[in-house]
């Protein structure tokens, strides 16, 4: 077991005089626990405060920048000035444990529904529904609406500054609006916002440039600007790694302070190129300038995984599920107490861990195979960090009342 991990050392950003206490980042995790109007709830404050003593930075889940950008019930809002007070409480909760607080900003685009938008039609770069499964068809955003959305990202950034956050992260990943404009699958426009790769880059670059200007204008202290990206899409047409690297080469000149990759596995190779021999992260470390650190998320749970990423040129490991399961992950590593790290959760312990009910429901249902639970039939305590790629289903057995009565008699001794 390694004791002196390099990832526990502090890091100072090259572009801004901001130091974080270690290289562990709490990845943005969708809690679905804000109030109906997008205001911060007490459940959210408790969840983030419980995890504020370990990571160097905490990235708060995606906050929508306008009403059409809402992606789910219980979503967090940065769309109005009346949200600043709640966001300030959230930043303070994170700062209470010594972590830097970053607010992720997004617009969901077609990854929403008319029900969530209270009757409004969903929007996107083009009138192109999500190709997998049955989904609503969005309407294409008009030029004026695109310009307004850029302004909305800037206004949300100003609110994050006023609320006391240490930075914002633009969510250009996970199939949301920024990615929808960049993707040839979802962007079928033939105007200045789509068509060629150069034009598909325009929206994301315009948002980033406007946000950077807003930071320069309103931030009275160092304030970080990050960008999150999904390097590839499985669809044809779809985003390729070459597309994403070309976008990043433009992005870093705006400038940004870090790049965040959203991967299924932090150590994966490009899935669109069967002949690729290098990991995705290697392609990025080869093109990123020294002043732009790389952050990576994707199935990171064990200390040696984090250390391995740093050895390969990655600067930050973004951990989501690991910090859901164990808010004290970093502290245990620092104390050389890795054996006590909680990698799987008992259903009885969700309240103990401050996990809000909507997140608990998600982890036990739709996200079942991605989050080890001790009562799962595939759970192995010898490898508690293991994910279940295709967990078998266990058929529900009919209860025999006679056997239950017999068992009760045996226990009671009657």
Coordinates of C-alpha atoms in Angstrom, one line a residue, residues 21 26 42-55 58 93-94 96-97 323-329 331 342 349-356:
X21 CA -5.3 21.5 -1.2
X26 CA -15.8 16.1 -6.3
X42 CA -31.4 22.2 3.0
X43 CA -30.9 18.7 1.8
X44 CA -28.4 20.0 -0.8
X45 CA -26.6 22.1 1.8
X46 CA -26.2 19.0 4.1
X47 CA -25.0 16.8 1.2
X48 CA -22.3 19.2 0.1
X49 CA -21.2 20.2 3.6
X50 CA -20.6 16.6 4.5
X51 CA -18.2 16.3 1.6
X52 CA -16.4 19.6 2.0
X53 CA -13.5 18.5 4.2
X54 CA -11.7 16.3 1.7
X55 CA -11.6 17.2 -2.0
X58 CA -16.3 20.6 -5.3
X93 CA -21.3 25.2 2.9
X94 CA -18.6 24.0 0.6
X96 CA -16.8 25.5 5.5
X97 CA -14.7 22.4 5.0
X323 CA -17.7 10.4 -2.7
X324 CA -21.3 9.5 -2.5
X325 CA -20.4 6.2 -0.9
X326 CA -17.7 7.7 1.4
X327 CA -17.6 11.5 2.1
X328 CA -14.4 10.9 4.0
X329 CA -12.5 9.2 1.2
X331 CA -9.3 12.0 4.9
X342 CA -16.5 2.6 2.0
X349 CA -27.0 4.0 5.3
X350 CA -28.2 6.5 2.7
X351 CA -29.6 8.8 5.3
X352 CA -26.3 8.5 7.3
X353 CA -24.4 9.6 4.2
X354 CA -26.7 12.6 3.7
X355 CA -27.9 11.3 0.3
X356 CA -31.2 13.0 -0.7

